[in-house]
Coordinates of C-alpha atoms and ligand atoms in Angstrom, one line a residue:
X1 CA 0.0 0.0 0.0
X2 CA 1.4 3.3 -0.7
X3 CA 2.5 5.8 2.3
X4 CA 0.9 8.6 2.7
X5 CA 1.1 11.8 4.9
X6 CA -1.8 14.4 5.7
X7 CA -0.2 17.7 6.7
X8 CA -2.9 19.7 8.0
X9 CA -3.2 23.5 8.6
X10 CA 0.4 24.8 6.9
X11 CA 0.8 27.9 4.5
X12 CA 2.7 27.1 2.0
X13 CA 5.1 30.1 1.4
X14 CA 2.7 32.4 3.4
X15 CA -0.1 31.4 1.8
X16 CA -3.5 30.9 3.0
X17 CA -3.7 27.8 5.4
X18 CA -4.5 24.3 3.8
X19 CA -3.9 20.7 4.1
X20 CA -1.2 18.9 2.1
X21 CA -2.0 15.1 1.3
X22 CA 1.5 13.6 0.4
X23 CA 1.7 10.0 -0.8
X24 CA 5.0 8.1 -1.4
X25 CA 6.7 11.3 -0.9
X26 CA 5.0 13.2 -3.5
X27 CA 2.6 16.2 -3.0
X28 CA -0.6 14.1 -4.7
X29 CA -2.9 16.7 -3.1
X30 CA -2.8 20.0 -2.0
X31 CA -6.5 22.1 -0.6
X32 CA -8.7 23.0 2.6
X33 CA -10.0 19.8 4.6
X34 CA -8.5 16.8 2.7
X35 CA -9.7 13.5 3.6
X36 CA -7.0 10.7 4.4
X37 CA -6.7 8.3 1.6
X38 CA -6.5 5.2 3.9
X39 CA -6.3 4.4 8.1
X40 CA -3.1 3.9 8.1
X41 CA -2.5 7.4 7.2
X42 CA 0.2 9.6 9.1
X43 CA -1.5 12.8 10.1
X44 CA 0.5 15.5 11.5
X45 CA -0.7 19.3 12.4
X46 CA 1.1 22.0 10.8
X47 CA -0.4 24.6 14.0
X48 CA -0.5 27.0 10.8
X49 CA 3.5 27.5 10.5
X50 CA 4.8 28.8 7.4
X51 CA 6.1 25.8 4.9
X52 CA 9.0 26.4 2.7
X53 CA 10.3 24.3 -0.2
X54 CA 13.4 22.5 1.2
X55 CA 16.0 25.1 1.6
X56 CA 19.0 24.7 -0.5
X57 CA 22.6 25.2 0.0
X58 CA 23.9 25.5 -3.7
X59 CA 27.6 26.7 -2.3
X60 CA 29.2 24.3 0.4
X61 CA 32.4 22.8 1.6
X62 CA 31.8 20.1 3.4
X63 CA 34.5 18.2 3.4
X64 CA 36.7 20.5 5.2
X65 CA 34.6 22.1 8.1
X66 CA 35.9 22.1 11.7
X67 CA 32.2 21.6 13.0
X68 CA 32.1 19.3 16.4
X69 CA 36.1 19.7 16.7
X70 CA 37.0 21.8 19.9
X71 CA 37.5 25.5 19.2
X72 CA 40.3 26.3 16.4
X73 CA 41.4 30.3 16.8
X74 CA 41.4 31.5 13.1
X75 CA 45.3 32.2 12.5
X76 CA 45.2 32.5 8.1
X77 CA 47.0 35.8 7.1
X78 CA 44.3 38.2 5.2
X79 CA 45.2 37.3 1.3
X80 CA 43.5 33.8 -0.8
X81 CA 47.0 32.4 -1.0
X82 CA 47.7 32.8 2.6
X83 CA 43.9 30.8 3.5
X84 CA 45.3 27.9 1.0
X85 CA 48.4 27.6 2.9
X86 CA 47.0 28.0 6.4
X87 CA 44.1 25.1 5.4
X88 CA 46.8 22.8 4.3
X89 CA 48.6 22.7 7.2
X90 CA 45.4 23.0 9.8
X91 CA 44.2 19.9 7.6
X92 CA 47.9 18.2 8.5
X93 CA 47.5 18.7 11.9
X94 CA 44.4 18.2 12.9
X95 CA 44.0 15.2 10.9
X96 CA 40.2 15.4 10.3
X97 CA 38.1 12.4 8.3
X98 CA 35.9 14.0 6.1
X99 CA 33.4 11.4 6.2
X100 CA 32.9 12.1 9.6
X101 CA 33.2 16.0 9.2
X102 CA 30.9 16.0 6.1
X103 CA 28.3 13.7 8.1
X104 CA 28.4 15.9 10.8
X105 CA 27.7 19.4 8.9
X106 CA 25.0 18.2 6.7
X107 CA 23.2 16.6 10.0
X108 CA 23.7 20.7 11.3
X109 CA 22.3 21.6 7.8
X110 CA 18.9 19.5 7.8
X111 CA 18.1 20.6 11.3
X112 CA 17.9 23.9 10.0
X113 CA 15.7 22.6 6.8
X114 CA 18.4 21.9 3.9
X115 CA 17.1 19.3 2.0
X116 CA 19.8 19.7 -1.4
X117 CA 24.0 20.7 -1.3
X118 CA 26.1 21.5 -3.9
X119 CA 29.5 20.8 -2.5
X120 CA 33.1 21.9 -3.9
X121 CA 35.0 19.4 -2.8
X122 CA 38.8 19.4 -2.8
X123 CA 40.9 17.8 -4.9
X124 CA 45.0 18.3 -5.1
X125 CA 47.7 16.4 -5.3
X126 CA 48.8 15.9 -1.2
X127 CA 45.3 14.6 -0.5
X128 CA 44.6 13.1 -3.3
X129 CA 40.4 11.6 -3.2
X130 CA 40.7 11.5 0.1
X131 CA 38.0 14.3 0.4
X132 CA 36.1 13.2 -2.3
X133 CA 35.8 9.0 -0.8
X134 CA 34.8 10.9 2.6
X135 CA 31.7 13.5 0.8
X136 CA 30.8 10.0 -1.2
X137 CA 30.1 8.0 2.3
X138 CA 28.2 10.7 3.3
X139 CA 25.8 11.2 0.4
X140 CA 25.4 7.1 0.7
X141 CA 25.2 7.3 4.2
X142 CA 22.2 9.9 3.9
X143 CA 21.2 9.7 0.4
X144 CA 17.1 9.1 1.8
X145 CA 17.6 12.6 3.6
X146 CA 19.1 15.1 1.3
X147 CA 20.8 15.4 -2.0
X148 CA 24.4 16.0 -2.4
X149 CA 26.0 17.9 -5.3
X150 CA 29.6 17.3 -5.7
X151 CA 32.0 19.5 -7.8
X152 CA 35.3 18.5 -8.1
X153 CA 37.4 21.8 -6.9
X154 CA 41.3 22.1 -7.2
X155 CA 41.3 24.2 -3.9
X156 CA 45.6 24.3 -4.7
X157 CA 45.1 25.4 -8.4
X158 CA 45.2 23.0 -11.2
X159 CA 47.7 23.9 -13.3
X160 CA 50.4 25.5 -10.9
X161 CA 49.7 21.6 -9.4
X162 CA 50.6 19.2 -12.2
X163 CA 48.8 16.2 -11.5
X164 CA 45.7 17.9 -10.2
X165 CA 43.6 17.9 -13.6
X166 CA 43.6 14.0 -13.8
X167 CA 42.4 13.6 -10.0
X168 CA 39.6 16.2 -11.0
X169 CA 38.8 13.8 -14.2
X170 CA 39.3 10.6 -11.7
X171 CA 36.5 13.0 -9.6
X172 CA 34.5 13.2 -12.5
X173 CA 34.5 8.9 -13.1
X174 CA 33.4 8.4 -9.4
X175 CA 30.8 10.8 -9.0
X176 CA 31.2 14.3 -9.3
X177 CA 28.6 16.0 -11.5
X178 CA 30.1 19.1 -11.8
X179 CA 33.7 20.7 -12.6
X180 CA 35.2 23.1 -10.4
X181 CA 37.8 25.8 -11.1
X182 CA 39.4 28.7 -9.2
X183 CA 40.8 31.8 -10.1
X184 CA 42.3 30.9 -13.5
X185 CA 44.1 34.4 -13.6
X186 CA 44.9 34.7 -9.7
X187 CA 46.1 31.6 -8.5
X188 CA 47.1 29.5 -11.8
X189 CA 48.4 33.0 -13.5
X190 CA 47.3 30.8 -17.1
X191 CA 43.6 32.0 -17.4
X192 CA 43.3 30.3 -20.8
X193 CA 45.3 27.3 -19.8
X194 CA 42.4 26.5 -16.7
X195 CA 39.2 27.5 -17.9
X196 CA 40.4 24.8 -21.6
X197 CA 40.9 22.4 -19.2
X198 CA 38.2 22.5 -17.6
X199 CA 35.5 23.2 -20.7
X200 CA 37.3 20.1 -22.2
X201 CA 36.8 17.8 -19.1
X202 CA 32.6 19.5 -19.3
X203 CA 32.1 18.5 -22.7
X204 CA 34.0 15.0 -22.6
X205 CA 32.1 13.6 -19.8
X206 CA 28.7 15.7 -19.6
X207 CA 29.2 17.5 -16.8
X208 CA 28.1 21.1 -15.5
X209 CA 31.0 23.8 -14.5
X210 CA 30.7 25.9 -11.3
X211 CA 34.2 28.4 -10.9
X212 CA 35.2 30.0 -7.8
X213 CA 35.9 33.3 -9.3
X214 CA 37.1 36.1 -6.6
X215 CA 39.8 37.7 -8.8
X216 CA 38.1 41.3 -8.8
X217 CA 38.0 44.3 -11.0
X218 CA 39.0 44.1 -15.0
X219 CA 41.0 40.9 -14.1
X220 CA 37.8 39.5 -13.0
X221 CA 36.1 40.8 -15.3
X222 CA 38.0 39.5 -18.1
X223 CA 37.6 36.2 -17.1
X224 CA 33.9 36.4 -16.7
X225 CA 34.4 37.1 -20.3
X226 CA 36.3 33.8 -20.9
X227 CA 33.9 31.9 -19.4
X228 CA 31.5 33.3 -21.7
X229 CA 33.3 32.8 -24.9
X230 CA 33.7 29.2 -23.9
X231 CA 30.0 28.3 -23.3
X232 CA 28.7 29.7 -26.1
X233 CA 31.4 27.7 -28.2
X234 CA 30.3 24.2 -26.6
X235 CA 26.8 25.1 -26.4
X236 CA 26.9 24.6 -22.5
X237 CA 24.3 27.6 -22.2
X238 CA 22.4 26.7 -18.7
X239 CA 25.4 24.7 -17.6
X240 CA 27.7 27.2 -16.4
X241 CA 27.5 28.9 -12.8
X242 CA 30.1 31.7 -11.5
X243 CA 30.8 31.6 -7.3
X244 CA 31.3 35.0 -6.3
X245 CA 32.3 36.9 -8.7
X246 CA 33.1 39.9 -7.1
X247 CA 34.1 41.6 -10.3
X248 CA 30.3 42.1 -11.4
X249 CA 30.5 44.8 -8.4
X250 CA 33.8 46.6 -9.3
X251 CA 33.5 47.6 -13.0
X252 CA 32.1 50.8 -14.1
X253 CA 28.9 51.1 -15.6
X254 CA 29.1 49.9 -19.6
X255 CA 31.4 47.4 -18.7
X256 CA 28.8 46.0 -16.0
X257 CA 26.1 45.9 -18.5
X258 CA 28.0 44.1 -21.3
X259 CA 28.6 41.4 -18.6
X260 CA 25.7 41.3 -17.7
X261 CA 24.2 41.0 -21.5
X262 CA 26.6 37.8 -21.7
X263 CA 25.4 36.2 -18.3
X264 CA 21.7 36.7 -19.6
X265 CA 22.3 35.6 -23.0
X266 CA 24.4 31.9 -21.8
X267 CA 22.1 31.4 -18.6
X268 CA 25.0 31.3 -16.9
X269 CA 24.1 31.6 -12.8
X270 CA 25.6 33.7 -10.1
X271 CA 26.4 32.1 -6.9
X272 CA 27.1 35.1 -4.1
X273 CA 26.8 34.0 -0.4
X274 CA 26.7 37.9 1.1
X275 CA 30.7 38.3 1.8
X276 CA 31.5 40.3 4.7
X277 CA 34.0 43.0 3.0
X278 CA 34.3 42.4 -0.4
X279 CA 31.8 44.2 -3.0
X280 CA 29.4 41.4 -4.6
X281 CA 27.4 40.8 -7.4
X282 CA 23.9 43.2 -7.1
X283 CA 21.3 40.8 -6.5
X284 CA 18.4 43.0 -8.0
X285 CA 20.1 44.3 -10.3
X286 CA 21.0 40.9 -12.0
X287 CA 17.6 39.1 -10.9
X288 CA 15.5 41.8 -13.0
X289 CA 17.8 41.4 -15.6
X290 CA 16.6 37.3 -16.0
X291 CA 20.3 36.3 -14.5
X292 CA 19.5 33.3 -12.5
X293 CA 21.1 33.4 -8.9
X294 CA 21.7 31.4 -6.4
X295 CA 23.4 31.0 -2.8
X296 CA 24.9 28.9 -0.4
X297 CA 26.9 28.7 3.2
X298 CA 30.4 28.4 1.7
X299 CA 32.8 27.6 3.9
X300 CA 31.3 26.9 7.6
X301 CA 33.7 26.8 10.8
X302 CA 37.0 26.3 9.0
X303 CA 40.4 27.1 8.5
X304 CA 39.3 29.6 6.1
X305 CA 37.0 31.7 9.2
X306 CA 34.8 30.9 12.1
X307 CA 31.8 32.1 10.7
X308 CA 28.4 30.1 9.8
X309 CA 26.0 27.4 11.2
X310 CA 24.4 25.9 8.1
X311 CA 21.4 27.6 8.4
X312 CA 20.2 29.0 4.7
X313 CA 17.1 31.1 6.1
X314 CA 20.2 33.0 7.9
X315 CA 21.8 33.3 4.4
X316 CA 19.1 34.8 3.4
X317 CA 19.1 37.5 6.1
X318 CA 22.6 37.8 5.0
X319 CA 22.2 38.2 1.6
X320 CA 19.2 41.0 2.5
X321 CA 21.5 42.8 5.2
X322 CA 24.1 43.8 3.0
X323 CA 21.9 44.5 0.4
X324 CA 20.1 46.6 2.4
X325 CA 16.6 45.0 1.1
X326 CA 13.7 46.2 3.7
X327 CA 10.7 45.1 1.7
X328 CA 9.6 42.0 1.7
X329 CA 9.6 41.4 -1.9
X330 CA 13.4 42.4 -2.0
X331 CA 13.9 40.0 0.8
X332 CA 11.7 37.4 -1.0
X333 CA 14.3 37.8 -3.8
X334 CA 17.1 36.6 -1.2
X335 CA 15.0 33.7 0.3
X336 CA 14.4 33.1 -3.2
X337 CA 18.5 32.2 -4.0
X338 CA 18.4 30.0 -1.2
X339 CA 15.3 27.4 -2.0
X340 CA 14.4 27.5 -6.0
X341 CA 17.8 29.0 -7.4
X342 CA 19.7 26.6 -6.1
X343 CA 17.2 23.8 -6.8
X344 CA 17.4 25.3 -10.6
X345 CA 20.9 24.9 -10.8
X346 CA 21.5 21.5 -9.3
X347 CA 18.2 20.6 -11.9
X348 CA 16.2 19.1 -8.8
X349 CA 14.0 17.5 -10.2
X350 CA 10.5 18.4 -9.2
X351 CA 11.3 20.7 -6.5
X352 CA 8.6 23.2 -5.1
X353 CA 5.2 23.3 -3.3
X354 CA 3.1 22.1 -5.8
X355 CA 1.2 18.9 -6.9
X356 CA 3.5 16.2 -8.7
X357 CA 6.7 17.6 -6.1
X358 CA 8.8 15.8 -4.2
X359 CA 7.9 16.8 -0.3
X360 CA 10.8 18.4 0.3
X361 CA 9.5 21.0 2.7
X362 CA 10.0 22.8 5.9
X363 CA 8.1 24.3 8.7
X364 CA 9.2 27.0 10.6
X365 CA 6.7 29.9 12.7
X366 CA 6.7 33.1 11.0
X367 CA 3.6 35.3 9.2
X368 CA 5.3 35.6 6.0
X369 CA 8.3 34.4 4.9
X370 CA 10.2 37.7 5.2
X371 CA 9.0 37.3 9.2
X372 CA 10.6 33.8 9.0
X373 CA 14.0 35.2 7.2
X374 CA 14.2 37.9 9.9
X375 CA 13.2 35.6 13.1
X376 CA 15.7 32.3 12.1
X377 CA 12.9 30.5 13.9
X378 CA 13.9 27.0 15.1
X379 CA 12.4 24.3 11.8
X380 CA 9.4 22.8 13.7
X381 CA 9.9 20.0 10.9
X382 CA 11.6 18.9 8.1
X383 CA 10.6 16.3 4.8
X384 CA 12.6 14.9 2.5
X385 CA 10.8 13.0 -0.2
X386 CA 7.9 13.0 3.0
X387 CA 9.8 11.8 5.3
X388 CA 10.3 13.6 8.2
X389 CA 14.3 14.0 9.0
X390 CA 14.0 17.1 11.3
X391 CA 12.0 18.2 14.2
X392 CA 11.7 20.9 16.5
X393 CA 15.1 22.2 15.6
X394 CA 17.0 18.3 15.5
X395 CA 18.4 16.4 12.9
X396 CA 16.4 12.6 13.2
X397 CA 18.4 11.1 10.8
Ligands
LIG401 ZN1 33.6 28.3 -1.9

């Protein structure tokens, strides 16, 4: 017989209150007063808390997080280069299984109602797959509870590391869906020489391209350009996503809007988490534009900062504090980046509140869903394919 699940009394997105009839973890119903299918129904009441789609971390690093060690005083000097070194020794001392670390961060995650992660995982040549065989347990380990993402990242560089292209492609043969880059211009100084490799290793095994691009001004710039030239030339329009790119908030005006033209054009999608400091892409700006956007935790308790919990409705309030969005459809926008853009850009299939969705949902108190963005309520529940793997503020699974 098949399972099924009668949420009564939730608003879906702020929405009027209602009943949600899920069977075999698929919204089959959604309307006032709906009648259980069968006795053996699971009823649960919703209390009228607000239900949002599964929230989504489309920017992680889970491999590497510090969360459940004891306290680790932050000691990486202020430039990229100087986090890379600092991470590789922290990582040699501290001796950290990232099975166990990944585990424990998405457990952290789907308390706070993350039902999908796209991870950058890291690849170079000291550690070898090591990362990558610890992220792969964990998305076994939990694979009925949320979906993991993995890109293959060469957190060292990838050509100034020879040997670190064909232990992304070995990524790329055991499970990563997506290839990762990082500053082609500022860490591998051969802009060209990256961003070939890695369009070549996209279009040879199928597989989408997410770049960790923080190389700022016309240097960024440029190489937003680059990325362009080679998705339109392979056809990967959709395919492509940028992480950071700080360079869309550093340009003047014209050059802004030719970029801008060029990320419209290729559907290529802007991951910005909210950075503390640095200038970052303009979220309205871009989403009125038909750029697709998205957001995620990045780095969480590790040698690269302290900050971060794995809670997405707190990206959000991020993302709307230093845009200094008030209203609540400007903070909508942010909330927004954190459930359906990243759902778009890891293609979940059948994501949302509708009929025919997977019951990926969570319920947190709040009148709207700006209220819940600004409050960071405890998640009174969480589903994933409707089961429930969170409640009152726990991970159950
Ligand atoms: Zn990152």
């Amino acid at each position: 017989m098949a399972e099924s699940l009668l949420l009564r009394n939730i608003r879906p997105w702020g929405r009027a209150a209602t009943d949600m009839l899920i069977v075999d973890g698929v919204i089959a119903q959604i309307g006032p007063d709906l009648a259980a299918p069968n006795p053996h129904t699971r009823m649960i009441d919703g209390a009228g808390l607000l239900a949002l789609p599964g929230l989504v971390d489309g920017h992680a690093h889970i491999d590497k997080t510090l969360w459940g060690q004891s306290w680790h005083p932050h000691r990486a000097g202020p430039l990229l280069i100087d986090k890379i070194t600092n991470e590789r020794t922290v990582r040699r001392e501290m001796n950290l299984d990232p099975a166990e670390q990944s585990a424990r961060i998405v457990r952290q995650g789907i308390s706070r109602g993350t039902t999908h992660i796209r991870t950058h995982v890291d690849i170079d040549t000291e550690q070898g797959l090591a990362n990558l065989e610890g992220v792969l347990a964990t998305r076994a380990a939990l694979r009925d509870a949320i979906d993991i993402q993995i890109v293959a990242f060469p957190q060292s560089g990838l050509l100034i590391r020879p040997g670190t292209l064909d232990l992304i492609e070995e990524s790329l043969r055991q499970g990563a869906e997506v290839v990762g880059g990082l500053d082609p211009a500022g860490i591998d100084r051969d802009p060209a020489g990256q961003l070939d490799a890695i369009f070549a290793l996209a279009e040879r095994y199928g597989v989408e391209v997410d770049i960790h691009l923080h190389d700022g001004g016309e240097l960024g710039a440029l190489q937003v350009e680059m990325i362009a030239e080679r998705t339109r030339a392979l056809g990967l329009h959709g395919r492509v996503a940028i992480s950071h790119a700080f360079c869309l908030a550093m340009v003047e005006e014209p050059r802004y809007r030719a970029l801008e033209a060029q990320l419209v054009e290729l559907d290529i999608a802007i991951m910005t988490h909210g950075p503390g400091n640095r200038p970052f892409p303009p979220i309205l700006r871009l989403t009125q534009a038909g750029v697709r956007l998205f957001s995620g935790n990045d780095g969480i308790r590790d040698a690269w900062g302290p900050f971060g919990n794995g809670d997405m409705l707190e990206r959000a309030w991020i993302l709307s504090y230093r845009s200094n969005f008030r209203m609540d459809e400007e903070v909508e926008v942010a909330l927004r980046m954190c459930t359906h853009g990243g759902a778009a850009v890891m293609r979940a299939p059948r994501y949302g509140l509708e009929v025919g969705c997977d019951a990926d949902l969570v319920l947190v108190a709040g009148e709207t869903p700006t209220m819940a963005v600004m409050d960071r309520a405890p998640r009174a529940l969480v589903l994933k394919r409707g089961r429930v793997i969170a409640a009152e503020g726990r991970c159950i699974v």
